[in-house]
Every structure is written in C-alpha cells, then in structure tokens.
Amino acid sequence: MNIEYPSGNGFAAGLSGLDPEPYVTADKRVAAAGLPGRTKSAPGSWRYPVERRRVLRVWLALSISVSAHAAFFFGFNGPKVVKVAVVEKETVEVGFVAPPVPEELVNEEVVDMSGETGEALEGVDVPSLPDLPTTVNLGDFTQTFDMTSLLPRADVKGANNLSTIPGNFRRGGSGGTATSMGNIFSLSDLDRAPSPTFQPAPSVPAHLLRDAPTVRVTVEFIVSVKGTVSEARVLSSDNEAFNDIAVVAIMKWKFRPGYRRGKTVNVRMIQPMRFTAAGNADESR
C-alpha cells in the first residue's frame, strides 16, 4: 500500500485560510501584548525561566499563613471565662379564698333583746377550778422532823442529883483512877491540860427553844490518850430535851491529849454548855 503525504507547502497552504501566521512564537505574542519578556538563559543552561512576581506571591502567601496560624494559637488560648448561671427564684403567690357563708347564717334573724325588761333566764352551773392562793407560805412545805429519835440515848439516871464528881474511886496509882481504860487523872494532876482541836457546834431545833430560850447543861467526859471523847454523861440540866443534844455534840469533839511526866494520859473533864434562842450552844469552862 502506497501512502502519500502532502508536502510542507501544501499543509501550510491548507492552514493559511485559518491563521495567517500559524507559527508565531510565544515570545512574539508576549511582546505584542506589551508584557515583560522572560529572561533568556545563558547558552548551555537547562534552567527554566523564572518570573519575579511569582516569587513575591509565594512569600506573601507564606507570611499570611504564618500570621493566621500565630493569631489562631496565641489569640484563642487565653483563660476561659466561666459564665455563672443565674438561677431565677420562682415566686409562688398563695391566695386565700374565704369559704362561702352558709345560707342558714345569712338568713338568720337577729333578735334585739335590749328592749326587754323581763327576768333573766336561770343559767347553768359550770364547774370551775378551786381558787388558787395568792401568797404561798414556805412553812407549808416543810415538815418538822424530830432528830432526837436518831441520837443515841445516854444513861443519865441520877445525873440531876450529882453536883460534884464523886471522890470515892479506887485509886490506881499516884493521882489517878483505875478503870477499863487505865488510869484516869484529873486536871490538877497534869503537867499540860488537854486542848480542843475540833469542836462542832450542836444543831438545836428551833421548837425546843420556844418554851425555854436559855438552857444550861453540864456534861462530864473522858479525853483518851488519842484525844477522843468517851463516856460522856450529863451531870446537870435545865431541860432534859437538851441532854442528848449536848452529849452527841461533845462526843464529836477532838482534843490534844493531856501530859503527865512526859506521857499522854486519860483525863476526866467537865464541860458546861449554855443553849440560847439563836440555836447555838455556848461552851464555858
């Protein structure tokens, strides 16, 4: 098969009707448009031509991108502002509606009794509380208690008939009296007499002094070598009701024991007591 190709002139002639200058180069078109031409490369250089405006655009875009990222990272990383939610309190209004008045009360007739002069109807007795006293006496809440029933009763038979200490005791040594406690000496036989260290006053009920404001009781007792009191008995008394009170009071006394020849000894003593209306007892030697 034989293929014939058209010659160059014929191909060019066929295109002549469309473009009078079909082979116009790019440089000619740029020059015709008034645009700056490309920089020609040196002979033997394979680099492509570079446009200066394109480099400026790249740097401008890069600077805009860096600025945008910097503004994003450093402008939006500040402290977050927390908004406090305000809770609105609801106000509840409560309205009170009066109940309707029954018709029976509305239509009830009011009777005027002021003009009547008739006798008043007899009332009904209503129970009431008893009248309360306006003043309270503190003595109504106290109860008199007889303390003499709790006191030990001493053997004071024949005590009212004794006015002096009997001297017919069996002598147990020089200047002493022999008993179950040992030798008992009188005050005249001692080098140093006993001295009281504890003397509580007797408590006398007030009702005992109403009839006798002043009472005198004489008690005899023994002070041991330890300073305690024993064998207390009444020698004389103006009122027998005070005998137990005087004996119990003296039994609670404490003494510094008496001395004879450098030793503690038992001593017999006599103590008169006078009770006055104040309730206290006065002791005297």
mmCIF file of C-alpha atoms in Angstrom:
data_model
loop_
_atom_site.group_PDB
_atom_site.id
_atom_site.type_symbol
_atom_site.label_atom_id
_atom_site.label_comp_id
_atom_site.label_asym_id
_atom_site.label_seq_id
_atom_site.Cartn_x
_atom_site.Cartn_y
_atom_site.Cartn_z
ATOM 1 C CA MET A 1 0.000 0.000 0.000
ATOM 2 C CA ASN A 2 1.338 3.336 -1.031
ATOM 3 C CA ILE A 3 0.659 6.338 1.271
ATOM 4 C CA GLU A 4 1.345 9.768 0.032
ATOM 5 C CA TYR A 5 2.000 12.544 2.433
ATOM 6 C CA PRO A 6 1.362 16.125 1.453
ATOM 7 C CA SER A 7 4.309 18.347 1.167
ATOM 8 C CA GLY A 8 5.079 21.042 3.618
ATOM 9 C CA ASN A 9 3.957 23.784 1.443
ATOM 10 C CA GLY A 10 0.626 22.151 0.859
ATOM 11 C CA PHE A 11 -0.007 21.701 4.632
ATOM 12 C CA ALA A 12 0.888 25.279 5.205
ATOM 13 C CA ALA A 13 -1.317 26.342 2.320
ATOM 14 C CA GLY A 14 -4.216 24.429 3.778
ATOM 15 C CA LEU A 15 -3.922 26.273 7.094
ATOM 16 C CA SER A 16 -3.371 29.635 5.575
ATOM 17 C CA GLY A 17 -7.055 30.319 5.446
ATOM 18 C CA LEU A 18 -7.408 29.945 9.247
ATOM 19 C CA ASP A 19 -4.371 31.699 10.681
ATOM 20 C CA PRO A 20 -2.208 33.935 8.589
ATOM 21 C CA GLU A 21 0.702 33.391 10.999
ATOM 22 C CA PRO A 22 0.325 29.935 12.401
ATOM 23 C CA TYR A 23 3.881 29.694 13.629
ATOM 24 C CA VAL A 24 4.069 32.846 15.841
ATOM 25 C CA THR A 25 6.238 32.091 18.835
ATOM 26 C CA ALA A 26 5.339 32.789 22.459
ATOM 27 C CA ASP A 27 7.928 35.497 22.723
ATOM 28 C CA LYS A 28 6.345 37.346 19.879
ATOM 29 C CA ARG A 29 2.905 37.131 21.454
ATOM 30 C CA VAL A 30 4.245 38.439 24.802
ATOM 31 C CA ALA A 31 5.989 41.284 23.027
ATOM 32 C CA ALA A 32 2.834 42.080 21.046
ATOM 33 C CA ALA A 33 0.784 42.222 24.312
ATOM 34 C CA GLY A 34 3.268 44.621 25.942
ATOM 35 C CA LEU A 35 4.233 42.171 28.753
ATOM 36 C CA PRO A 36 7.778 41.865 30.044
ATOM 37 C CA GLY A 37 9.676 39.108 28.417
ATOM 38 C CA ARG A 38 11.307 36.153 30.019
ATOM 39 C CA THR A 39 14.906 36.170 30.960
ATOM 40 C CA LYS A 40 16.844 34.217 28.497
ATOM 41 C CA SER A 41 19.049 31.548 29.828
ATOM 42 C CA ALA A 42 22.681 31.504 29.092
ATOM 43 C CA PRO A 43 23.828 29.204 26.354
ATOM 44 C CA GLY A 44 24.154 25.667 27.626
ATOM 45 C CA SER A 45 21.858 26.267 30.667
ATOM 46 C CA TRP A 46 18.898 23.869 31.117
ATOM 47 C CA ARG A 47 17.025 26.006 33.741
ATOM 48 C CA TYR A 48 13.544 27.186 33.062
ATOM 49 C CA PRO A 49 12.864 30.913 33.045
ATOM 50 C CA VAL A 50 11.705 32.305 36.474
ATOM 51 C CA GLU A 51 9.260 35.117 36.926
ATOM 52 C CA ARG A 52 9.861 37.619 39.771
ATOM 53 C CA ARG A 53 6.210 38.235 40.535
ATOM 54 C CA ARG A 54 5.671 34.573 41.219
ATOM 55 C CA VAL A 55 8.343 34.600 43.951
ATOM 56 C CA LEU A 56 6.725 37.619 45.585
ATOM 57 C CA ARG A 57 3.362 35.905 45.613
ATOM 58 C CA VAL A 58 4.851 32.854 47.334
ATOM 59 C CA TRP A 59 6.416 34.976 50.084
ATOM 60 C CA LEU A 60 3.211 36.968 50.529
ATOM 61 C CA ALA A 61 1.123 33.819 50.875
ATOM 62 C CA LEU A 62 3.644 32.326 53.311
ATOM 63 C CA SER A 63 3.589 35.441 55.530
ATOM 64 C CA ILE A 64 -0.227 35.495 55.554
ATOM 65 C CA SER A 65 -0.328 31.809 56.534
ATOM 66 C CA VAL A 66 2.180 32.292 59.366
ATOM 67 C CA SER A 67 0.231 35.316 60.655
ATOM 68 C CA ALA A 68 -3.049 33.424 60.571
ATOM 69 C CA HIS A 69 -1.614 30.440 62.477
ATOM 70 C CA ALA A 70 0.037 32.693 65.062
ATOM 71 C CA ALA A 71 -3.222 34.560 65.629
ATOM 72 C CA PHE A 72 -5.069 31.277 65.983
ATOM 73 C CA PHE A 73 -2.677 29.707 68.530
ATOM 74 C CA PHE A 74 -1.865 32.803 70.593
ATOM 75 C CA GLY A 75 -5.122 34.679 70.300
ATOM 76 C CA PHE A 76 -7.559 31.948 71.314
ATOM 77 C CA ASN A 77 -5.555 30.264 74.119
ATOM 78 C CA GLY A 78 -6.435 32.812 76.836
ATOM 79 C CA PRO A 79 -8.231 31.854 80.075
ATOM 80 C CA LYS A 80 -11.737 30.742 79.541
ATOM 81 C CA VAL A 81 -14.352 32.978 81.072
ATOM 82 C CA VAL A 82 -16.811 30.890 83.012
ATOM 83 C CA LYS A 83 -20.249 32.324 82.944
ATOM 84 C CA VAL A 84 -22.173 31.889 86.164
ATOM 85 C CA ALA A 85 -25.628 30.728 85.533
ATOM 86 C CA VAL A 86 -28.132 32.907 87.349
ATOM 87 C CA VAL A 87 -30.946 30.872 88.789
ATOM 88 C CA GLU A 88 -34.104 32.828 88.946
ATOM 89 C CA LYS A 89 -36.194 32.081 92.003
ATOM 90 C CA GLU A 90 -39.759 31.462 91.300
ATOM 91 C CA THR A 91 -42.146 33.395 93.486
ATOM 92 C CA VAL A 92 -45.190 31.406 94.359
ATOM 93 C CA GLU A 93 -48.151 33.509 95.245
ATOM 94 C CA VAL A 94 -50.673 31.860 97.510
ATOM 95 C CA GLY A 95 -54.094 33.326 97.641
ATOM 96 C CA PHE A 96 -56.566 32.618 100.409
ATOM 97 C CA VAL A 97 -60.130 32.460 99.403
ATOM 98 C CA ALA A 98 -62.706 32.784 102.123
ATOM 99 C CA PRO A 99 -65.227 29.971 102.131
ATOM 100 C CA PRO A 100 -68.738 30.938 101.237
ATOM 101 C CA VAL A 101 -71.046 31.785 104.117
ATOM 102 C CA PRO A 102 -73.808 29.226 104.554
ATOM 103 C CA GLU A 103 -77.246 30.408 103.649
ATOM 104 C CA GLU A 104 -78.516 29.482 107.102
ATOM 105 C CA LEU A 105 -76.293 32.116 108.684
ATOM 106 C CA VAL A 106 -77.110 34.727 106.055
ATOM 107 C CA ASN A 107 -80.847 34.439 106.525
ATOM 108 C CA GLU A 108 -80.668 34.158 110.316
ATOM 109 C CA GLU A 109 -82.687 36.824 112.016
ATOM 110 C CA VAL A 110 -81.044 38.917 114.724
ATOM 111 C CA VAL A 111 -83.244 39.388 117.763
ATOM 112 C CA ASP A 112 -82.743 42.594 119.738
ATOM 113 C CA MET A 113 -83.009 41.733 123.435
ATOM 114 C CA SER A 114 -82.042 45.184 124.719
ATOM 115 C CA GLY A 115 -85.621 46.434 124.965
ATOM 116 C CA GLU A 116 -86.922 43.507 127.011
ATOM 117 C CA THR A 117 -87.213 44.014 130.769
ATOM 118 C CA GLY A 118 -88.224 40.512 131.667
ATOM 119 C CA GLU A 119 -86.452 38.329 134.178
ATOM 120 C CA ALA A 120 -83.206 36.754 133.092
ATOM 121 C CA LEU A 121 -83.201 33.060 132.461
ATOM 122 C CA GLU A 122 -81.609 30.886 135.040
ATOM 123 C CA GLY A 123 -78.095 29.930 133.996
ATOM 124 C CA VAL A 124 -76.454 26.532 134.070
ATOM 125 C CA ASP A 125 -73.840 25.785 136.728
ATOM 126 C CA VAL A 126 -70.439 25.304 135.137
ATOM 127 C CA PRO A 127 -67.721 23.504 137.123
ATOM 128 C CA SER A 128 -64.715 25.713 137.868
ATOM 129 C CA LEU A 129 -61.277 25.202 139.348
ATOM 130 C CA PRO A 130 -60.746 25.997 143.024
ATOM 131 C CA ASP A 131 -59.296 29.390 143.799
ATOM 132 C CA LEU A 132 -55.511 29.417 143.958
ATOM 133 C CA PRO A 133 -53.834 31.149 146.897
ATOM 134 C CA THR A 134 -52.268 34.488 146.071
ATOM 135 C CA THR A 135 -49.441 34.038 148.589
ATOM 136 C CA VAL A 136 -47.512 30.883 149.407
ATOM 137 C CA ASN A 137 -46.170 30.253 152.888
ATOM 138 C CA LEU A 138 -42.854 28.400 152.753
ATOM 139 C CA GLY A 139 -43.652 26.809 156.077
ATOM 140 C CA ASP A 140 -46.445 24.794 154.477
ATOM 141 C CA PHE A 141 -43.905 22.733 152.507
ATOM 142 C CA THR A 142 -41.666 21.862 155.462
ATOM 143 C CA GLN A 143 -42.157 19.012 157.853
ATOM 144 C CA THR A 144 -40.861 19.079 161.385
ATOM 145 C CA PHE A 145 -38.553 16.153 161.989
ATOM 146 C CA ASP A 146 -37.583 15.047 165.484
ATOM 147 C CA MET A 147 -33.826 14.485 165.425
ATOM 148 C CA THR A 148 -33.745 13.190 168.987
ATOM 149 C CA SER A 149 -35.057 9.823 167.824
ATOM 150 C CA LEU A 150 -31.866 9.271 165.805
ATOM 151 C CA LEU A 151 -29.479 10.220 168.603
ATOM 152 C CA PRO A 152 -28.054 7.543 170.887
ATOM 153 C CA ARG A 153 -29.547 7.864 174.321
ATOM 154 C CA ALA A 154 -27.017 8.079 177.123
ATOM 155 C CA ASP A 155 -27.509 6.565 180.539
ATOM 156 C CA VAL A 156 -28.144 9.656 182.654
ATOM 157 C CA LYS A 157 -30.020 8.050 185.522
ATOM 158 C CA GLY A 158 -29.424 10.036 188.651
ATOM 159 C CA ALA A 159 -27.427 12.689 186.782
ATOM 160 C CA ASN A 160 -29.616 15.509 188.106
ATOM 161 C CA ASN A 161 -28.727 14.569 191.659
ATOM 162 C CA LEU A 162 -24.957 14.921 191.043
ATOM 163 C CA SER A 163 -23.407 18.304 191.525
ATOM 164 C CA THR A 164 -19.779 17.286 192.079
ATOM 165 C CA ILE A 165 -17.590 14.461 190.936
ATOM 166 C CA PRO A 166 -17.648 11.644 193.470
ATOM 167 C CA GLY A 167 -14.257 11.095 195.007
ATOM 168 C CA ASN A 168 -14.640 7.583 196.350
ATOM 169 C CA PHE A 169 -12.980 5.900 193.340
ATOM 170 C CA ARG A 170 -10.460 3.158 193.702
ATOM 171 C CA ARG A 171 -7.078 4.719 193.182
ATOM 172 C CA GLY A 172 -4.865 3.040 190.640
ATOM 173 C CA GLY A 173 -1.506 4.642 191.135
ATOM 174 C CA SER A 174 -0.411 8.079 192.175
ATOM 175 C CA GLY A 175 -3.107 10.684 191.456
ATOM 176 C CA GLY A 176 -5.220 8.523 189.120
ATOM 177 C CA THR A 177 -8.363 6.419 188.991
ATOM 178 C CA ALA A 178 -8.231 2.830 187.711
ATOM 179 C CA THR A 179 -10.854 1.888 185.053
ATOM 180 C CA SER A 180 -11.039 -0.317 181.960
ATOM 181 C CA MET A 181 -9.218 2.447 180.060
ATOM 182 C CA GLY A 182 -6.390 2.531 182.547
ATOM 183 C CA ASN A 183 -5.509 5.296 184.941
ATOM 184 C CA ILE A 184 -7.678 8.424 184.629
ATOM 185 C CA PHE A 185 -6.278 11.658 186.026
ATOM 186 C CA SER A 186 -7.859 14.973 186.927
ATOM 187 C CA LEU A 187 -6.738 18.324 185.570
ATOM 188 C CA SER A 188 -4.854 19.170 188.752
ATOM 189 C CA ASP A 189 -2.566 16.146 188.305
ATOM 190 C CA LEU A 190 -1.392 17.055 184.773
ATOM 191 C CA ASP A 191 1.659 18.880 183.552
ATOM 192 C CA ARG A 192 -0.297 20.053 180.491
ATOM 193 C CA ALA A 193 -4.095 20.008 180.179
ATOM 194 C CA PRO A 194 -5.868 18.756 177.018
ATOM 195 C CA SER A 195 -6.604 21.467 174.437
ATOM 196 C CA PRO A 196 -9.530 21.220 171.957
ATOM 197 C CA THR A 197 -8.719 20.973 168.244
ATOM 198 C CA PHE A 198 -12.206 20.339 166.806
ATOM 199 C CA GLN A 199 -15.472 21.483 168.437
ATOM 200 C CA PRO A 200 -18.511 21.363 166.091
ATOM 201 C CA ALA A 201 -21.491 23.267 167.460
ATOM 202 C CA PRO A 202 -24.613 21.219 168.174
ATOM 203 C CA SER A 203 -27.642 21.703 165.933
ATOM 204 C CA VAL A 204 -30.702 22.548 168.022
ATOM 205 C CA PRO A 205 -34.243 22.503 166.558
ATOM 206 C CA ALA A 206 -35.957 25.865 166.885
ATOM 207 C CA HIS A 207 -39.054 24.432 168.561
ATOM 208 C CA LEU A 208 -37.024 23.329 171.599
ATOM 209 C CA LEU A 209 -36.118 26.912 172.469
ATOM 210 C CA ARG A 210 -39.639 28.323 172.249
ATOM 211 C CA ASP A 211 -40.546 27.445 175.846
ATOM 212 C CA ALA A 212 -37.025 27.799 177.312
ATOM 213 C CA PRO A 213 -34.937 30.461 175.497
ATOM 214 C CA THR A 214 -31.854 29.680 177.590
ATOM 215 C CA VAL A 215 -30.841 26.194 178.779
ATOM 216 C CA ARG A 216 -27.695 25.147 180.659
ATOM 217 C CA VAL A 217 -26.386 21.553 180.524
ATOM 218 C CA THR A 218 -23.225 20.251 182.291
ATOM 219 C CA VAL A 219 -21.552 17.190 180.748
ATOM 220 C CA GLU A 220 -18.758 15.011 182.145
ATOM 221 C CA PHE A 221 -16.496 13.035 179.797
ATOM 222 C CA ILE A 222 -13.056 11.443 179.452
ATOM 223 C CA VAL A 223 -10.363 12.546 176.983
ATOM 224 C CA SER A 224 -8.302 9.491 175.987
ATOM 225 C CA VAL A 225 -4.607 9.323 175.209
ATOM 226 C CA LYS A 226 -5.576 9.638 171.497
ATOM 227 C CA GLY A 227 -7.588 12.819 172.036
ATOM 228 C CA THR A 228 -11.019 11.230 171.538
ATOM 229 C CA VAL A 229 -14.014 11.655 173.863
ATOM 230 C CA SER A 230 -15.678 8.709 175.633
ATOM 231 C CA GLU A 231 -18.082 8.010 178.499
ATOM 232 C CA ALA A 232 -19.907 11.337 178.189
ATOM 233 C CA ARG A 233 -22.800 11.825 180.622
ATOM 234 C CA VAL A 234 -24.978 14.685 181.833
ATOM 235 C CA LEU A 235 -24.345 15.935 185.354
ATOM 236 C CA SER A 236 -26.989 18.680 185.439
ATOM 237 C CA SER A 237 -29.540 20.129 183.014
ATOM 238 C CA ASP A 238 -32.265 22.791 182.962
ATOM 239 C CA ASN A 239 -34.214 20.876 180.284
ATOM 240 C CA GLU A 240 -33.946 17.132 179.672
ATOM 241 C CA ALA A 241 -34.740 17.606 175.970
ATOM 242 C CA PHE A 242 -31.243 19.067 175.519
ATOM 243 C CA ASN A 243 -29.392 16.211 177.248
ATOM 244 C CA ASP A 244 -28.950 14.010 174.175
ATOM 245 C CA ILE A 245 -28.042 17.014 172.001
ATOM 246 C CA ALA A 246 -25.265 18.045 174.375
ATOM 247 C CA VAL A 247 -23.889 14.504 174.777
ATOM 248 C CA VAL A 248 -23.819 13.821 170.995
ATOM 249 C CA ALA A 249 -22.124 17.157 170.309
ATOM 250 C CA ILE A 250 -19.343 16.557 172.862
ATOM 251 C CA MET A 251 -18.742 13.005 171.627
ATOM 252 C CA LYS A 252 -17.674 14.547 168.276
ATOM 253 C CA TRP A 253 -15.038 16.789 169.839
ATOM 254 C CA LYS A 254 -11.313 16.199 169.377
ATOM 255 C CA PHE A 255 -8.517 17.172 171.799
ATOM 256 C CA ARG A 256 -4.800 17.309 172.066
ATOM 257 C CA PRO A 257 -4.247 14.746 174.877
ATOM 258 C CA GLY A 258 -3.023 15.797 178.301
ATOM 259 C CA TYR A 259 0.526 15.078 179.508
ATOM 260 C CA ARG A 260 1.802 13.915 182.897
ATOM 261 C CA ARG A 261 5.509 13.307 183.402
ATOM 262 C CA GLY A 262 6.114 13.416 179.633
ATOM 263 C CA LYS A 263 3.440 10.834 178.735
ATOM 264 C CA THR A 264 -0.083 11.137 177.382
ATOM 265 C CA VAL A 265 -2.731 10.118 179.913
ATOM 266 C CA ASN A 266 -6.514 9.799 180.142
ATOM 267 C CA VAL A 267 -8.147 12.864 181.674
ATOM 268 C CA ARG A 268 -11.621 13.367 183.156
ATOM 269 C CA MET A 269 -13.164 16.730 182.278
ATOM 270 C CA ILE A 270 -16.404 18.621 182.953
ATOM 271 C CA GLN A 271 -17.887 20.931 180.301
ATOM 272 C CA PRO A 272 -20.884 23.239 180.933
ATOM 273 C CA MET A 273 -22.918 24.176 177.798
ATOM 274 C CA ARG A 274 -25.448 27.005 177.515
ATOM 275 C CA PHE A 275 -28.048 26.950 174.715
ATOM 276 C CA THR A 276 -29.588 30.270 173.655
ATOM 277 C CA ALA A 277 -32.517 31.178 171.413
ATOM 278 C CA ALA A 278 -30.199 31.612 168.405
ATOM 279 C CA GLY A 279 -29.828 27.834 168.222
ATOM 280 C CA ASN A 280 -26.094 27.763 169.003
ATOM 281 C CA ALA A 281 -24.506 26.451 172.164
ATOM 282 C CA ASP A 282 -22.058 28.490 174.218
ATOM 283 C CA GLU A 283 -19.329 26.469 175.937
ATOM 284 C CA SER A 284 -17.577 27.668 179.043
ATOM 285 C CA ARG A 285 -15.078 26.100 181.377
#
